[in-house]
Coordinates of C-alpha atoms and ligand atoms in Angstrom, one line a residue:
X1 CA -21.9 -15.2 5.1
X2 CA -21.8 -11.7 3.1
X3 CA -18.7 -9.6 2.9
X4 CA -18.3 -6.6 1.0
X5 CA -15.0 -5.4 0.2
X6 CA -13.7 -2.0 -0.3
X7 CA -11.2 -1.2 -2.0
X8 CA -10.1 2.4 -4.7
X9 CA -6.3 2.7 -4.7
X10 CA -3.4 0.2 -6.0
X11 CA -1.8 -1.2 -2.8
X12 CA -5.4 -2.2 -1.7
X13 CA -5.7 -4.1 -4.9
X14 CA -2.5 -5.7 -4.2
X15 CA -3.6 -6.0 -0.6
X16 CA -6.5 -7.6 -1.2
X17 CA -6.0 -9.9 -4.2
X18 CA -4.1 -12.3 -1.3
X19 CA -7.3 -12.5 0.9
X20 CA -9.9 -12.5 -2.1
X21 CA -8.0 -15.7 -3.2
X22 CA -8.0 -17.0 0.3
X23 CA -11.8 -16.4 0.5
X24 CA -12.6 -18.6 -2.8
X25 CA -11.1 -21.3 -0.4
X26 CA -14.4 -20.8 1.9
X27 CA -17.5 -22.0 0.5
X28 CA -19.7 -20.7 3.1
X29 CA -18.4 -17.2 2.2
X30 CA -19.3 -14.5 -0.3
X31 CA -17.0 -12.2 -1.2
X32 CA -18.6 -8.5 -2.9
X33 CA -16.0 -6.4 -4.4
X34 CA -16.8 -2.5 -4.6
X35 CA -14.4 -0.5 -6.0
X36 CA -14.4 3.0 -5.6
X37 CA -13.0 4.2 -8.1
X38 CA -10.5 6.9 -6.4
X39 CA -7.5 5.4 -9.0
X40 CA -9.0 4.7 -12.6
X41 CA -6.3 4.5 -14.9
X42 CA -5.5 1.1 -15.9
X43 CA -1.9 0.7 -14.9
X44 CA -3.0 1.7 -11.7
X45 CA -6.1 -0.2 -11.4
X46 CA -7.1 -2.8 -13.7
X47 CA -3.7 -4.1 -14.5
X48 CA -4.0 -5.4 -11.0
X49 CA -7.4 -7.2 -11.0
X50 CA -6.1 -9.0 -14.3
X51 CA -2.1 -9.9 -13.0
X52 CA -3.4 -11.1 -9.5
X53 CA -6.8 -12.4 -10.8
X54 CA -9.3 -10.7 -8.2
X55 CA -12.6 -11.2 -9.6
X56 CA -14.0 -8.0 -11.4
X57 CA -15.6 -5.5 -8.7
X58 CA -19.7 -6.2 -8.8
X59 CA -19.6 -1.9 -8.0
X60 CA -17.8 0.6 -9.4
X61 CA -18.6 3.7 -7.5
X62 CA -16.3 6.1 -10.4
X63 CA -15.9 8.6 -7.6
X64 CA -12.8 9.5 -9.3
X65 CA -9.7 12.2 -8.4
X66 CA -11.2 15.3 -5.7
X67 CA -10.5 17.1 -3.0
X68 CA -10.6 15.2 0.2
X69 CA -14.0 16.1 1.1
X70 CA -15.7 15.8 -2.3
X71 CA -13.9 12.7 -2.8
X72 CA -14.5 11.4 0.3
X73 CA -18.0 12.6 0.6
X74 CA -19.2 10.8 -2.7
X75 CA -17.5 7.3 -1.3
X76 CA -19.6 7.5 1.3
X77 CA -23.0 8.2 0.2
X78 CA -22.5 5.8 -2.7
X79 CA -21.2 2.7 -0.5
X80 CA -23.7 3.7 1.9
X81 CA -26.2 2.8 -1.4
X82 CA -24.8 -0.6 -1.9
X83 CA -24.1 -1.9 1.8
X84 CA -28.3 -1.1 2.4
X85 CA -28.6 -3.0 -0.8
X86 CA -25.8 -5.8 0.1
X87 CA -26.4 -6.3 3.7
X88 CA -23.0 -7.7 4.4
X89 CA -22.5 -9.3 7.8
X90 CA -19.0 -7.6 7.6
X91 CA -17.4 -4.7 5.4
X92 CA -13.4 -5.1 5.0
X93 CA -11.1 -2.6 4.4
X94 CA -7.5 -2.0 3.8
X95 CA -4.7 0.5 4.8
X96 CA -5.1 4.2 4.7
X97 CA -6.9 5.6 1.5
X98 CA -9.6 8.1 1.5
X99 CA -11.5 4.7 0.7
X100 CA -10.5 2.9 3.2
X101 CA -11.8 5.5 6.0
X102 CA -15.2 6.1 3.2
X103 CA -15.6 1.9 3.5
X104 CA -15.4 2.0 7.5
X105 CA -17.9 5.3 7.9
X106 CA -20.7 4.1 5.8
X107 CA -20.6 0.4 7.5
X108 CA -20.2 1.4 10.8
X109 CA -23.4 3.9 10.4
X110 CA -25.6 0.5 9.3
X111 CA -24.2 -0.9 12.5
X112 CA -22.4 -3.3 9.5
X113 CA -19.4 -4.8 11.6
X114 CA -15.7 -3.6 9.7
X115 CA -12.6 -5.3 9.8
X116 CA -9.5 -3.3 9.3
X117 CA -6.9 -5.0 7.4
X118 CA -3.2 -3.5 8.5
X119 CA -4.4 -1.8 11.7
X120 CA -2.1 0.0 14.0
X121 CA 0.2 1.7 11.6
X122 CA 1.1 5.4 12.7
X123 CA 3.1 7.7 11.3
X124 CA 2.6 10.6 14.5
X125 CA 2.6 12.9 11.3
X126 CA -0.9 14.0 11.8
X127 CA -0.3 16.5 8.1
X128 CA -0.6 13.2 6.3
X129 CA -3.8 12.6 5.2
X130 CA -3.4 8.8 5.5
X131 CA -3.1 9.2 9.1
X132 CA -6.2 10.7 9.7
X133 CA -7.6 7.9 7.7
X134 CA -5.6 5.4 10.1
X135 CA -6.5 6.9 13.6
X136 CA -10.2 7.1 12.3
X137 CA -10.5 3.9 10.5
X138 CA -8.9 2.1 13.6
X139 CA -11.4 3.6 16.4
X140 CA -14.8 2.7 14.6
X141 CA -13.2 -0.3 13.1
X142 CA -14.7 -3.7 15.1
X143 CA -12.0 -6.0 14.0
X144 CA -8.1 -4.7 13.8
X145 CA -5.7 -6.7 11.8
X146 CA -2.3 -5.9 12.8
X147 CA 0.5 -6.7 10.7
X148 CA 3.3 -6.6 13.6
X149 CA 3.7 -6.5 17.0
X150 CA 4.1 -2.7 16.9
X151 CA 0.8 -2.2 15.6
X152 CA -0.4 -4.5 18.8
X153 CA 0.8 -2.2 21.2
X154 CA -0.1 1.1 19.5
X155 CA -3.7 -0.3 19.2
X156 CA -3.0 -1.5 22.7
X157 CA -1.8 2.5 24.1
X158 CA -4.9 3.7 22.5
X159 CA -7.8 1.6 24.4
X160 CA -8.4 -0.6 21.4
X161 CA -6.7 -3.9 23.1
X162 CA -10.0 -5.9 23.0
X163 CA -11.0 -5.8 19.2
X164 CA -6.8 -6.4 18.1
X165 CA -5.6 -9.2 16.7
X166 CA -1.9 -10.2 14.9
X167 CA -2.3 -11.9 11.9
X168 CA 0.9 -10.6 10.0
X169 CA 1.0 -8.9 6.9
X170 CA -0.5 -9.4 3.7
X171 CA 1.7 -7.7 1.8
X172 CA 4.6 -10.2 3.2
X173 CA 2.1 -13.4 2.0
X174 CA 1.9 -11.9 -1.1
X175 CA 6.0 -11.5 -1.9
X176 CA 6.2 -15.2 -0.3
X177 CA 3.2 -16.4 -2.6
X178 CA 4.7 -14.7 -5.6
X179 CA 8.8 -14.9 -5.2
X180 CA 9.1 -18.1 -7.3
X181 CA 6.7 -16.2 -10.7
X182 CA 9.2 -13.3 -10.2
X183 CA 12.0 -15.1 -10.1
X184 CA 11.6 -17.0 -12.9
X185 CA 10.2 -14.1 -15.1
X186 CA 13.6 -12.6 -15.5
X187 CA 15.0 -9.4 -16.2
X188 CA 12.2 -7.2 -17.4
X189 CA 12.0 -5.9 -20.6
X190 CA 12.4 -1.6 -18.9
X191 CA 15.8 -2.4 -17.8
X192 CA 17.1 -4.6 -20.6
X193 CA 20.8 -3.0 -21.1
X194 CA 21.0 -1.3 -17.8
X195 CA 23.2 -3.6 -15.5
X196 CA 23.0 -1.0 -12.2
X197 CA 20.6 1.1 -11.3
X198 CA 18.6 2.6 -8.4
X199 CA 14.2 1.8 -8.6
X200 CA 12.1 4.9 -7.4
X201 CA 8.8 5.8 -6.6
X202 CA 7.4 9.4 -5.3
X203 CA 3.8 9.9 -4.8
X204 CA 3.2 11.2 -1.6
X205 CA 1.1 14.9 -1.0
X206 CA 4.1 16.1 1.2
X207 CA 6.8 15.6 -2.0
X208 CA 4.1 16.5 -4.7
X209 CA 2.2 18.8 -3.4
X210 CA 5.8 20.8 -1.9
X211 CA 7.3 22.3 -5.1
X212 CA 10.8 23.0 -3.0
X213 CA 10.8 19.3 -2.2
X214 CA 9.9 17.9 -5.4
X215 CA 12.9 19.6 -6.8
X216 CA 15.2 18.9 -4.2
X217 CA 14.4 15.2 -4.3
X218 CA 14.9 15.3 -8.0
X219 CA 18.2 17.1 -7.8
X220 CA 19.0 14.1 -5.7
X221 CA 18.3 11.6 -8.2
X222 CA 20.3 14.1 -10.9
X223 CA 23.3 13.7 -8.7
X224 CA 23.0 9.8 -7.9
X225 CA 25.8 7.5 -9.3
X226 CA 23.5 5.0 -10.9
X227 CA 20.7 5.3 -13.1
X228 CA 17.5 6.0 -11.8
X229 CA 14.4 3.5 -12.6
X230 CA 10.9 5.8 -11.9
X231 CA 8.0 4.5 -12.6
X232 CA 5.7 7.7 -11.8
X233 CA 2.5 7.6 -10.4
X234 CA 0.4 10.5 -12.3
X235 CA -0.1 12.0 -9.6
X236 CA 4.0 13.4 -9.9
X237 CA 3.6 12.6 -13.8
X238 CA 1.1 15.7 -13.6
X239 CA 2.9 18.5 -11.4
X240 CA 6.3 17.9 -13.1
X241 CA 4.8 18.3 -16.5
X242 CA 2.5 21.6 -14.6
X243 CA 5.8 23.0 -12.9
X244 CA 7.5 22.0 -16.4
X245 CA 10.3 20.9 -14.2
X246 CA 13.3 19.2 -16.9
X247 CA 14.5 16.2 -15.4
X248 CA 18.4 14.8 -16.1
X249 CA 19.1 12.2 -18.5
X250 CA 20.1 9.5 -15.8
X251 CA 16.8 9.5 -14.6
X252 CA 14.3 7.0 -17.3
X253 CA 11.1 8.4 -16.0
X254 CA 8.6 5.7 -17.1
X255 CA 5.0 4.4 -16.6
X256 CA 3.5 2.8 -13.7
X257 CA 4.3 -0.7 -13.8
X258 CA 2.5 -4.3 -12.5
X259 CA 2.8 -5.5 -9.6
X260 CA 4.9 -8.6 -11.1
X261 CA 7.2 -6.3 -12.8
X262 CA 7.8 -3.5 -10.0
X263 CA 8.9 -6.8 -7.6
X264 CA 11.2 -8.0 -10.2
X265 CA 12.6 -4.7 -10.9
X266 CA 13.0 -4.1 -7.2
X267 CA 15.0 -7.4 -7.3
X268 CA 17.5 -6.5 -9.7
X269 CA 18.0 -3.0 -8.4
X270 CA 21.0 -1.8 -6.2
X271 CA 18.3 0.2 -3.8
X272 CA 15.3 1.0 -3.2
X273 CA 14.3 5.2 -3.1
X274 CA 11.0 5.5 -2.3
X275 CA 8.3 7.9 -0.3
X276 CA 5.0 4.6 -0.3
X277 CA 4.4 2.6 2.5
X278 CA 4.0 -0.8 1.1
X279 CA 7.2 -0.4 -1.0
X280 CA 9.7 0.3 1.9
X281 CA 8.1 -3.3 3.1
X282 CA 8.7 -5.1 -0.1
X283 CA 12.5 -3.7 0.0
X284 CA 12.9 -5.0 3.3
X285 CA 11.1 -8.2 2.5
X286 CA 13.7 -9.1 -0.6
X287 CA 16.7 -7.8 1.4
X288 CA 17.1 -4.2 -0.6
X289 CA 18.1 -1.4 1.0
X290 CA 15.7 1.3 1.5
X291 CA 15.9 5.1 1.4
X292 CA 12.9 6.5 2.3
X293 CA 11.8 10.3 1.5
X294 CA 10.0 10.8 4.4
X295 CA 10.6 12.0 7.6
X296 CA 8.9 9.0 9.5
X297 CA 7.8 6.0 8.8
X298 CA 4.9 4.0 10.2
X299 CA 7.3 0.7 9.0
X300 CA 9.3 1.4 12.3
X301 CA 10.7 -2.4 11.6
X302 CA 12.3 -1.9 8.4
X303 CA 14.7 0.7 9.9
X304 CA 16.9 -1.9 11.6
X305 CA 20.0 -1.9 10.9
X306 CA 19.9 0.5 8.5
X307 CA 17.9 -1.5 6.1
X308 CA 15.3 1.8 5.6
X309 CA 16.9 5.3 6.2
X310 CA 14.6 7.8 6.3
X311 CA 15.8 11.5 4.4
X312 CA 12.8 13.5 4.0
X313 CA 13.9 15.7 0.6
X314 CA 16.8 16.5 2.3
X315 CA 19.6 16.2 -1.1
X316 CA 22.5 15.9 1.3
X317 CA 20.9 12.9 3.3
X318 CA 19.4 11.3 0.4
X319 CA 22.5 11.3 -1.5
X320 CA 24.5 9.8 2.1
X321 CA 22.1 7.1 2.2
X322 CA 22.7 5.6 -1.3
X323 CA 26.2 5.4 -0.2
X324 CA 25.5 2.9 3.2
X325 CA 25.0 -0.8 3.2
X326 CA 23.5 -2.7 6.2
X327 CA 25.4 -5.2 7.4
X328 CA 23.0 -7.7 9.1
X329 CA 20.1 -9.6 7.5
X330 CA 16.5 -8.1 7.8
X331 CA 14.1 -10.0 10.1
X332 CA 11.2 -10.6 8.4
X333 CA 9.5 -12.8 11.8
X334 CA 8.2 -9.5 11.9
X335 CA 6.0 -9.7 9.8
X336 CA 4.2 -13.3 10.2
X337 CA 4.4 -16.4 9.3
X338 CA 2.7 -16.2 5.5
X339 CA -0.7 -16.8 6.7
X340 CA -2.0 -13.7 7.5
X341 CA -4.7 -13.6 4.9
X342 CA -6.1 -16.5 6.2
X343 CA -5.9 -15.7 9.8
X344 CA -7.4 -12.6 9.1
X345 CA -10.5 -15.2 7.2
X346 CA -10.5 -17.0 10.5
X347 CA -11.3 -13.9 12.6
X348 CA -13.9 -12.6 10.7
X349 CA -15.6 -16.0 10.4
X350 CA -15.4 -16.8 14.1
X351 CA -17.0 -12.9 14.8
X352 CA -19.4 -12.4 12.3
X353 CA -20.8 -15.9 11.1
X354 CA -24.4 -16.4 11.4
X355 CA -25.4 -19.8 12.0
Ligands
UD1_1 C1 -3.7 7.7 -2.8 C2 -3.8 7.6 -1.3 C3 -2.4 7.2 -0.7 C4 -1.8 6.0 -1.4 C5 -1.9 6.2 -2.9 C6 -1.4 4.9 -3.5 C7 -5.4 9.0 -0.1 C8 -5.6 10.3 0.6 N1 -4.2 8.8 -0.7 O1 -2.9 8.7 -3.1 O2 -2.5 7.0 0.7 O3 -0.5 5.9 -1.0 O4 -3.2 6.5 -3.3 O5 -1.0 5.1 -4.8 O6 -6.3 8.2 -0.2 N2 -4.7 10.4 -10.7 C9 -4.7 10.0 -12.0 N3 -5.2 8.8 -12.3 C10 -5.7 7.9 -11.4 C11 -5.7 8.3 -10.0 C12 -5.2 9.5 -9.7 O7 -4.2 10.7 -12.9 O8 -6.2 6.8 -11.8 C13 -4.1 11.7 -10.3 C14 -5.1 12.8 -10.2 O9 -4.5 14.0 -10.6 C15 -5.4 12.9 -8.7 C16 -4.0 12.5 -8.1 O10 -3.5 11.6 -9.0 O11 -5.8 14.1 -8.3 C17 -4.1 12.0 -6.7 O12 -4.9 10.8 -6.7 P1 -5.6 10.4 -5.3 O13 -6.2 9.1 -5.4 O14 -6.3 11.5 -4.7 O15 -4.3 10.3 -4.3 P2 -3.0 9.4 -4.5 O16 -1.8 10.4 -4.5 O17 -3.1 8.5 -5.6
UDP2 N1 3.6 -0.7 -7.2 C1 3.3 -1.3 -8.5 N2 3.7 -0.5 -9.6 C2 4.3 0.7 -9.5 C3 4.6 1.2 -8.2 C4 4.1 0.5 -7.1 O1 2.8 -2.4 -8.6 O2 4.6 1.3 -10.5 C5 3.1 -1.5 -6.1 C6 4.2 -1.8 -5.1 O3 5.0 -2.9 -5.4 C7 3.4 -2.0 -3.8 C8 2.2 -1.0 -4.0 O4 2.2 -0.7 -5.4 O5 2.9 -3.3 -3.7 C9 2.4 0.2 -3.2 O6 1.5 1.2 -3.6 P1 1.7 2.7 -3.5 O7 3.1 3.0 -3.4 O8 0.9 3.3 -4.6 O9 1.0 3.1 -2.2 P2 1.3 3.1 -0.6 O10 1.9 1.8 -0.3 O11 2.3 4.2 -0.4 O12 0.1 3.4 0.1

């Protein structure tokens, strides 16, 4: 049988590298990478295809940066392009990108079955783009993959109970799969003479795109007692250096890193102060405490205990939550066993194999 995955932004290279290796376990299988294009630079795209080994993409659409609509609107006629050339028995898409929700409209169109790869997620936070791209993707998707139990039920409150299935997360395989490399890489070269510090990521519209936020979060960081670790996605990179914001000395502003790297230096931080999805997950999966700027989280399992705590850009509560430690352990059962990627192979082979 044909797949054709779709994939544009960084977590759904990370997302997908665990299932594309699972796949070259299946002979009867062919795997068709299309990337969109929607990230481009290479430490936030190809770094990823080399470090995890996915095999290069047979289609890159270049669709590039855009508005939502252009962006969006160029995905879809261009995969629409390949899938009547492909003719897939299944398209497979990840998460909540613009291309995710691109991938899922073209195939479903072509009456091409889609499988939705960490289905269920909601933030109730209808302003964030991705969750329009999760409620859509989800109700035209034929196959939901949750990643937790939560995800069941929300897919289950919104009529969707017959096409859901848990198969865990793949993001959890993937820190399970790669915990032994990163241990045994060491201390990474960014954070060589820095024996404390705090790792942090900000991408999302609602921080970026809010200049009152931005600065507020940053003031944050300014104020912390530790150094702060920020690999910056260009995204932020670009509106600081537009709003010629000056940031303070504790905070090493750097490049984006690998995926190898960014787990290791989320290992030998103190904490974890970050507005992505996937990250708040990796925290939780390697025990690190998590403060989240963001209001809500579609992770709702990461806040037990304390592990996440979500602050929004609020200074006062950001600055509060670097001063908590859980007690308990996190409970990663959560998540699934390991094996998601290859339950999630399983599925789509029992639906859409053609004898
Ligand atoms: C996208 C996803 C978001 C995901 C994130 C992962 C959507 C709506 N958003 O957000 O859900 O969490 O990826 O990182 O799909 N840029 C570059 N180089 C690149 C790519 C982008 O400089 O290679 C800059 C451009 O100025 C661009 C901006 O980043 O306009 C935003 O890129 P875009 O892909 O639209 O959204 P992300 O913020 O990356
Ligand atoms: N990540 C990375 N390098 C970085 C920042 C993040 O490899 O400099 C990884 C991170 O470990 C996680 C994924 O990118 O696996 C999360 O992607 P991102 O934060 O861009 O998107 P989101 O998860 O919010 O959609």
């Amino acid at each position: 049988m044909k797949i054709v995955t779709v994939i544009g932004a960084r977590p759904q290279f990370i997302k997908a590298a665990t299932v594309s290796r699972e796949l070259r376990n299946y002979d009867d299988i062919e795997e068709i990478i299309l990337h969109t294009g929607q990230h481009y630079d290479k430490n936030i795209s190809d770094i990823f295809f080399e470090e995890l080994n996915i095999p290069a993409p047979k289609y890159n659409l270049n669709v590039g940066s855009g508005a939502h609509g252009v962006q969006t609107a160029k995905m879809l006629s261009k995969i629409e392009d390949v899938l009547l050339e492909e003719k897939p028995d299944c398209v497979l898409v990840y998460g909540d990108t613009n291309s995710t929700t691109a991938g899922a409209m073209a195939a479903v169109k072509l009456h091409i079955p889609v499988a939705h790869v960490e289905a269920g997620l909601r933030s109730f936070n209808r302003q964030m783009p991705e969750e329009i791209n999760r409620i859509v993707t989800d109700a035209i998707s034929d196959l939901l993959l949750a990643p937790t139990n939560n995800a069941v039920e929300q897919l289950k409150t919104e009529g969707r109970k017959d096409y859901t299935y848990f198969v865990g997360d793949v993001m959890y395989d993937s820190v399970l799969y790669y915990k032994g490399l990163i241990e045994k890489r060491g201390k990474p070269d960014l954070i060589k003479g820095i024996d404390s510090f705090y790792l942090c990521t900000i991408h999302r519209a609602e921080n970026t795109d809010n200049e009152e936020n931005l600065k507020s979060i940053l003031s944050a960081l300014s104020q912390a007692d530790k150094t702060i670790v920020l690999p910056l996605h260009p995204r932020t990179k670009h509106i600081i250096k537009k709003l010629g914001i000056k940031t303070a000395d504790n905070i090493h502003i750097e490049e984006p890193v690998g995926y190898f790297d960014m787990l290791s230096l989320l290992a030998y931080s103190d904490k974890m102060i970050t507005d992505s999805g996937g990250v708040q997950k990796e925290a939780y999966f390697l025990q690190k405490p998590c403060v989240t700027l963001r209001n809500e989280t579609e992770w709702i399992e990461t806040l037990d205990n304390g592990w996440n705590q979500l602050c929004g850009a609020n200074l006062e509560l950001i600055l509060d939550a670097l001063d908590y430690e859980p007690g308990m352990q996190t409970n990663l059962g959560e998540f699934g066993d390991g094996n998601a990627a290859r339950k999630t192979i399983d599925l789509i082979k029992e639906k859409y194999f053609k004898k």
